């Protein structure tokens, strides 16, 4: 009996010791990428449990106190495919090293933009696309607009230079320019509260350079509740952070046009949890069109430093941007054929793909400042000149009991200028002379060249144009954004997130437009004309008399936004996931607006004591500040989606969303009570999608429907706004064939329709049925040192205006990248943009401007013609 008792004690003691040992077992290892570099900041968890760890600066992770059993070890990191491996604990510590494979298109990749909680693409009930640094290099974009054209469902009118592009998402309209329903972010925060502020579009303050590590694009879905004023979608430009040591330097020169650019970036871990990244560019040049002077000049510098802790990180970032870029506005061209099948072509002496109405003779615009009423002059060579000095911070911490706290904030001191010539009218010399005389009240003064011997104005092609100089001073477009949220896991299947987004957006912008007479001549050599004794240096008015002197304006407003939001995601089963979110938007607007001149009397502009011809009628804003703005409004947005994972490589989803976008101050009319005519425009969306992992890639297909309830309001000197509806389908794929060939592609079909007003049933202006891009790439040689990459971007026909009278023809243009590795890290790159010199019309003013021989004249924009650069790049 005593022997049995002793055996029982021994058995009990052994069992307890085993349990103790089991409870103290751990899983540890090192996380590296495929090139053997350690990766800090990787989330490593045991699937289905609350146990996990984050790799430190040496890539090491340790998960402690793991009980006996079999688990799935999961490693996830932004820009890499999710790592999964089955592991078994049986009373002893084990080591599992993790290798993370970079893959921007994997369905296992974790998405952080526009979602309630980060999930893999396969598990997310949203349409999301990602572009990594390699894809961006292959696209060879010269602007944000050219880059965004590679995202399914987005039509970017990228013909205007670097900035000020118009963006259309899945048939949601471009009724007033810019991106009213589409939010552009930098590291998770908006660049501007409104995407369509006139001459202050969000993409004006964005430059594409090697700081960008990754781009995430959300169309529709939870964008309604995860940002302000972006219900149609979000594009988030995510910066490199130096978590892995490396850098690059590149010098680029124009082969067939004048440009010179230097790009650089470097990042590295510093030890003790610290890492940093710094980079930017400097450039100068004329640009891809002949303008007669150096129109692109400036640069950008960005930097961030990160401190990682055991349970999170803190990051501080900064940005300085001061860059001048030429802006190309609608210019003269020939319109041949019928409205249904037109051809837009060159005029004598003017090439619509390589020329512009910019000229070496047209370098100064004069007027009166709408803020002071005093003389104002601007250098036309400033072009689109954004100046931004920004500082930001972000943090994220995993807290006890499955809580997580994260936040971002950024202050941007934004200012600058926006000046570019616009062809307001084109015709024969006699027609334009008569139009200008009548509009400005010019007498019988003869028309002469404004330079040289001042001989009679007699262009060789017999054509002239009235140019309105879009001269805008961005005094203050500064903003402050913050977004703080807390999340909590409830059990293994439910997560709740609550957050608060706050914003302050200043809009202090002055318009002081002017009018010139010019030849229609390319090569940057168009000479100006004076009414002798009336005009000055080709400028015949200090306003825009052809438009009723509408355009001396000033805006000085402040928007304050408070937006609490709440989201929940729940796993109903291993296959079915739900997420829903709701956002309450509270907006208050204060300030003043003067939306036109207070008087149009004589003004002694040059101070010589004599009122001369051009000084007889000068539009001026003086005295009172103008219309008082004192407005406030609220709206609620919501979104709900289901995602069903059929298997580990296939999923379907459905989502319904309803959101809204507020109006920028210059996109509205205000009453005497300070209230806006239209405070916000609403958008509802339904989408269903299919995601499939193939043996050699992935394919995503999404069907969508949307209704836009856009109110009617005045913009500049015209009324805009209609209800719209659209339905369509978009498909994208990424395929790999062996070790050498890859293919990226997407196509979107959209049937959009105006759903009210005079043009009910018509297609919205500039809305094509099909947009597409195809990008094959082939690498060969030792370690793939040689690369050939082609991108084809195209659109079917669309209509110039809502009346559906004049067609803008469809087109496709081809870009080619050829890379040759010279030695380790060093390569020579040839970039050929629009290699077949395709004419692609993106915008037409009106439906044609009178006769030119047997044809017509038009004012329109085409994509720029063939241009090529050669770069020497070193990656280290």
PDB file of C-alpha atoms in Angstrom, residues 117-254:
ATOM      1  CA  UNK A 117      -8.633  46.498 -39.164  1.00  0.00           C
ATOM      2  CA  UNK A 118      -5.648  45.346 -41.247  1.00  0.00           C
ATOM      3  CA  UNK A 119      -6.321  42.045 -43.026  1.00  0.00           C
ATOM      4  CA  UNK A 120      -4.961  40.118 -45.940  1.00  0.00           C
ATOM      5  CA  UNK A 121      -6.376  40.881 -49.380  1.00  0.00           C
ATOM      6  CA  UNK A 122      -8.038  37.489 -49.439  1.00  0.00           C
ATOM      7  CA  UNK A 123      -9.889  38.246 -46.207  1.00  0.00           C
ATOM      8  CA  UNK A 124     -10.838  41.861 -47.040  1.00  0.00           C
ATOM      9  CA  UNK A 125     -14.241  42.742 -48.455  1.00  0.00           C
ATOM     10  CA  UNK A 126     -12.836  45.674 -50.449  1.00  0.00           C
ATOM     11  CA  UNK A 127     -11.351  46.209 -53.900  1.00  0.00           C
ATOM     12  CA  UNK A 128      -7.687  46.938 -53.269  1.00  0.00           C
ATOM     13  CA  UNK A 129      -4.661  47.178 -55.526  1.00  0.00           C
ATOM     14  CA  UNK A 130      -1.051  47.596 -54.542  1.00  0.00           C
ATOM     15  CA  UNK A 131       1.938  48.951 -56.445  1.00  0.00           C
ATOM     16  CA  UNK A 132       5.408  48.288 -55.096  1.00  0.00           C
ATOM     17  CA  UNK A 133       8.640  50.062 -56.032  1.00  0.00           C
ATOM     18  CA  UNK A 134       9.303  47.652 -58.928  1.00  0.00           C
ATOM     19  CA  UNK A 135       5.856  48.229 -60.443  1.00  0.00           C
ATOM     20  CA  UNK A 136       6.267  51.998 -60.069  1.00  0.00           C
ATOM     21  CA  UNK A 137       9.613  51.829 -61.878  1.00  0.00           C
ATOM     22  CA  UNK A 138       8.018  49.820 -64.676  1.00  0.00           C
ATOM     23  CA  UNK A 139       5.194  52.367 -65.058  1.00  0.00           C
ATOM     24  CA  UNK A 140       7.782  55.181 -65.395  1.00  0.00           C
ATOM     25  CA  UNK A 141       5.330  57.865 -64.195  1.00  0.00           C
ATOM     26  CA  UNK A 142       6.246  61.533 -64.436  1.00  0.00           C
ATOM     27  CA  UNK A 143       3.340  62.595 -62.237  1.00  0.00           C
ATOM     28  CA  UNK A 144       0.843  61.205 -59.761  1.00  0.00           C
ATOM     29  CA  UNK A 145      -1.778  61.193 -62.517  1.00  0.00           C
ATOM     30  CA  UNK A 146       0.362  58.980 -64.735  1.00  0.00           C
ATOM     31  CA  UNK A 147       0.968  56.609 -61.824  1.00  0.00           C
ATOM     32  CA  UNK A 148      -2.698  56.390 -60.810  1.00  0.00           C
ATOM     33  CA  UNK A 149      -3.702  55.389 -64.339  1.00  0.00           C
ATOM     34  CA  UNK A 150      -2.211  51.987 -63.495  1.00  0.00           C
ATOM     35  CA  UNK A 151      -4.912  51.381 -60.888  1.00  0.00           C
ATOM     36  CA  UNK A 152      -8.091  49.601 -62.084  1.00  0.00           C
ATOM     37  CA  UNK A 153     -11.194  51.763 -62.187  1.00  0.00           C
ATOM     38  CA  UNK A 154      -9.356  55.092 -62.067  1.00  0.00           C
ATOM     39  CA  UNK A 155      -9.366  57.410 -65.064  1.00  0.00           C
ATOM     40  CA  UNK A 156      -6.701  60.069 -64.578  1.00  0.00           C
ATOM     41  CA  UNK A 157      -6.519  63.030 -66.937  1.00  0.00           C
ATOM     42  CA  UNK A 158      -2.754  63.324 -66.684  1.00  0.00           C
ATOM     43  CA  UNK A 159      -2.155  65.626 -69.664  1.00  0.00           C
ATOM     44  CA  UNK A 160      -1.669  68.836 -67.668  1.00  0.00           C
ATOM     45  CA  UNK A 161       1.830  68.284 -66.292  1.00  0.00           C
ATOM     46  CA  UNK A 162       2.851  67.381 -62.756  1.00  0.00           C
ATOM     47  CA  UNK A 163      -0.237  68.102 -60.692  1.00  0.00           C
ATOM     48  CA  UNK A 164      -3.740  69.463 -61.117  1.00  0.00           C
ATOM     49  CA  UNK A 165      -4.992  66.218 -62.677  1.00  0.00           C
ATOM     50  CA  UNK A 166      -8.648  65.204 -62.774  1.00  0.00           C
ATOM     51  CA  UNK A 167      -9.585  61.801 -61.363  1.00  0.00           C
ATOM     52  CA  UNK A 168     -12.663  59.743 -62.141  1.00  0.00           C
ATOM     53  CA  UNK A 169     -13.329  56.539 -60.172  1.00  0.00           C
ATOM     54  CA  UNK A 170     -15.801  53.935 -61.444  1.00  0.00           C
ATOM     55  CA  UNK A 171     -18.024  56.480 -63.175  1.00  0.00           C
ATOM     56  CA  UNK A 172     -18.246  58.847 -60.203  1.00  0.00           C
ATOM     57  CA  UNK A 173     -18.107  62.158 -62.095  1.00  0.00           C
ATOM     58  CA  UNK A 174     -15.438  64.768 -62.705  1.00  0.00           C
ATOM     59  CA  UNK A 175     -17.966  67.570 -62.678  1.00  0.00           C
ATOM     60  CA  UNK A 176     -15.723  70.346 -61.416  1.00  0.00           C
ATOM     61  CA  UNK A 177     -12.159  69.118 -61.866  1.00  0.00           C
ATOM     62  CA  UNK A 178      -9.766  67.565 -59.395  1.00  0.00           C
ATOM     63  CA  UNK A 179     -10.970  64.712 -57.228  1.00  0.00           C
ATOM     64  CA  UNK A 180     -14.031  65.708 -55.206  1.00  0.00           C
ATOM     65  CA  UNK A 181     -14.903  62.134 -54.215  1.00  0.00           C
ATOM     66  CA  UNK A 182     -11.413  60.665 -54.164  1.00  0.00           C
ATOM     67  CA  UNK A 183      -8.860  61.143 -51.400  1.00  0.00           C
ATOM     68  CA  UNK A 184      -5.077  61.145 -51.946  1.00  0.00           C
ATOM     69  CA  UNK A 185      -3.101  60.296 -48.822  1.00  0.00           C
ATOM     70  CA  UNK A 186       0.527  60.322 -47.824  1.00  0.00           C
ATOM     71  CA  UNK A 187       1.310  57.783 -45.103  1.00  0.00           C
ATOM     72  CA  UNK A 188      -2.332  57.442 -44.126  1.00  0.00           C
ATOM     73  CA  UNK A 189      -3.323  61.114 -43.882  1.00  0.00           C
ATOM     74  CA  UNK A 190      -4.824  63.381 -46.572  1.00  0.00           C
ATOM     75  CA  UNK A 191      -2.614  65.824 -48.463  1.00  0.00           C
ATOM     76  CA  UNK A 192      -5.521  68.273 -48.561  1.00  0.00           C
ATOM     77  CA  UNK A 193      -8.957  68.116 -46.991  1.00  0.00           C
ATOM     78  CA  UNK A 194     -10.535  68.675 -50.412  1.00  0.00           C
ATOM     79  CA  UNK A 195      -9.319  67.029 -53.590  1.00  0.00           C
ATOM     80  CA  UNK A 196     -10.822  69.655 -55.893  1.00  0.00           C
ATOM     81  CA  UNK A 197      -9.781  73.015 -54.461  1.00  0.00           C
ATOM     82  CA  UNK A 198      -9.199  75.158 -57.544  1.00  0.00           C
ATOM     83  CA  UNK A 199      -5.448  75.396 -58.230  1.00  0.00           C
ATOM     84  CA  UNK A 200      -4.833  73.646 -54.919  1.00  0.00           C
ATOM     85  CA  UNK A 201      -5.622  70.052 -55.879  1.00  0.00           C
ATOM     86  CA  UNK A 202      -4.181  67.460 -53.545  1.00  0.00           C
ATOM     87  CA  UNK A 203      -1.818  66.045 -56.192  1.00  0.00           C
ATOM     88  CA  UNK A 204      -0.172  69.480 -56.569  1.00  0.00           C
ATOM     89  CA  UNK A 205       1.558  68.771 -53.266  1.00  0.00           C
ATOM     90  CA  UNK A 206       2.647  65.257 -54.247  1.00  0.00           C
ATOM     91  CA  UNK A 207       5.783  64.366 -56.186  1.00  0.00           C
ATOM     92  CA  UNK A 208       6.704  60.856 -57.300  1.00  0.00           C
ATOM     93  CA  UNK A 209      10.219  59.890 -56.231  1.00  0.00           C
ATOM     94  CA  UNK A 210      12.187  56.989 -54.735  1.00  0.00           C
ATOM     95  CA  UNK A 211      10.918  57.693 -51.199  1.00  0.00           C
ATOM     96  CA  UNK A 212       7.759  55.771 -52.071  1.00  0.00           C
ATOM     97  CA  UNK A 213       7.937  52.179 -50.930  1.00  0.00           C
ATOM     98  CA  UNK A 214       4.434  51.150 -51.799  1.00  0.00           C
ATOM     99  CA  UNK A 215       1.054  52.416 -53.006  1.00  0.00           C
ATOM    100  CA  UNK A 216      -2.306  51.079 -51.838  1.00  0.00           C
ATOM    101  CA  UNK A 217      -5.484  51.961 -53.728  1.00  0.00           C
ATOM    102  CA  UNK A 218      -9.003  51.340 -52.417  1.00  0.00           C
ATOM    103  CA  UNK A 219     -11.975  51.845 -54.730  1.00  0.00           C
ATOM    104  CA  UNK A 220     -15.357  52.279 -53.095  1.00  0.00           C
ATOM    105  CA  UNK A 221     -15.899  50.052 -50.085  1.00  0.00           C
ATOM    106  CA  UNK A 222     -15.022  51.267 -46.635  1.00  0.00           C
ATOM    107  CA  UNK A 223     -13.356  54.418 -48.010  1.00  0.00           C
ATOM    108  CA  UNK A 224     -16.672  56.113 -47.123  1.00  0.00           C
ATOM    109  CA  UNK A 225     -15.960  55.728 -43.419  1.00  0.00           C
ATOM    110  CA  UNK A 226     -12.167  55.566 -43.235  1.00  0.00           C
ATOM    111  CA  UNK A 227     -11.431  59.080 -44.488  1.00  0.00           C
ATOM    112  CA  UNK A 228     -13.123  62.430 -44.988  1.00  0.00           C
ATOM    113  CA  UNK A 229     -14.233  63.460 -48.484  1.00  0.00           C
ATOM    114  CA  UNK A 230     -13.162  60.241 -50.177  1.00  0.00           C
ATOM    115  CA  UNK A 231     -16.202  57.970 -50.575  1.00  0.00           C
ATOM    116  CA  UNK A 232     -15.171  56.880 -54.101  1.00  0.00           C
ATOM    117  CA  UNK A 233     -11.735  55.722 -53.049  1.00  0.00           C
ATOM    118  CA  UNK A 234      -8.376  56.305 -51.412  1.00  0.00           C
ATOM    119  CA  UNK A 235      -4.850  56.164 -52.776  1.00  0.00           C
ATOM    120  CA  UNK A 236      -2.228  56.016 -50.049  1.00  0.00           C
ATOM    121  CA  UNK A 237       1.436  56.694 -50.813  1.00  0.00           C
ATOM    122  CA  UNK A 238       3.422  54.790 -48.179  1.00  0.00           C
ATOM    123  CA  UNK A 239       6.993  55.919 -47.514  1.00  0.00           C
ATOM    124  CA  UNK A 240      10.039  53.751 -46.941  1.00  0.00           C
ATOM    125  CA  UNK A 241      11.156  53.650 -43.300  1.00  0.00           C
ATOM    126  CA  UNK A 242      14.680  52.187 -43.292  1.00  0.00           C
ATOM    127  CA  UNK A 243      13.701  48.930 -41.586  1.00  0.00           C
ATOM    128  CA  UNK A 244      16.061  47.210 -44.030  1.00  0.00           C
ATOM    129  CA  UNK A 245      19.372  48.832 -44.928  1.00  0.00           C
ATOM    130  CA  UNK A 246      19.640  50.026 -48.498  1.00  0.00           C
ATOM    131  CA  UNK A 247      19.507  52.995 -50.796  1.00  0.00           C
ATOM    132  CA  UNK A 248      19.832  54.249 -54.327  1.00  0.00           C
ATOM    133  CA  UNK A 249      21.069  57.173 -56.341  1.00  0.00           C
ATOM    134  CA  UNK A 250      20.134  58.001 -59.914  1.00  0.00           C
ATOM    135  CA  UNK A 251      20.950  60.739 -62.378  1.00  0.00           C
ATOM    136  CA  UNK A 252      18.586  61.256 -65.314  1.00  0.00           C
ATOM    137  CA  UNK A 253      18.988  63.225 -68.538  1.00  0.00           C
ATOM    138  CA  UNK A 254      16.612  63.899 -71.403  1.00  0.00           C
TER     139      UNK A 254
END
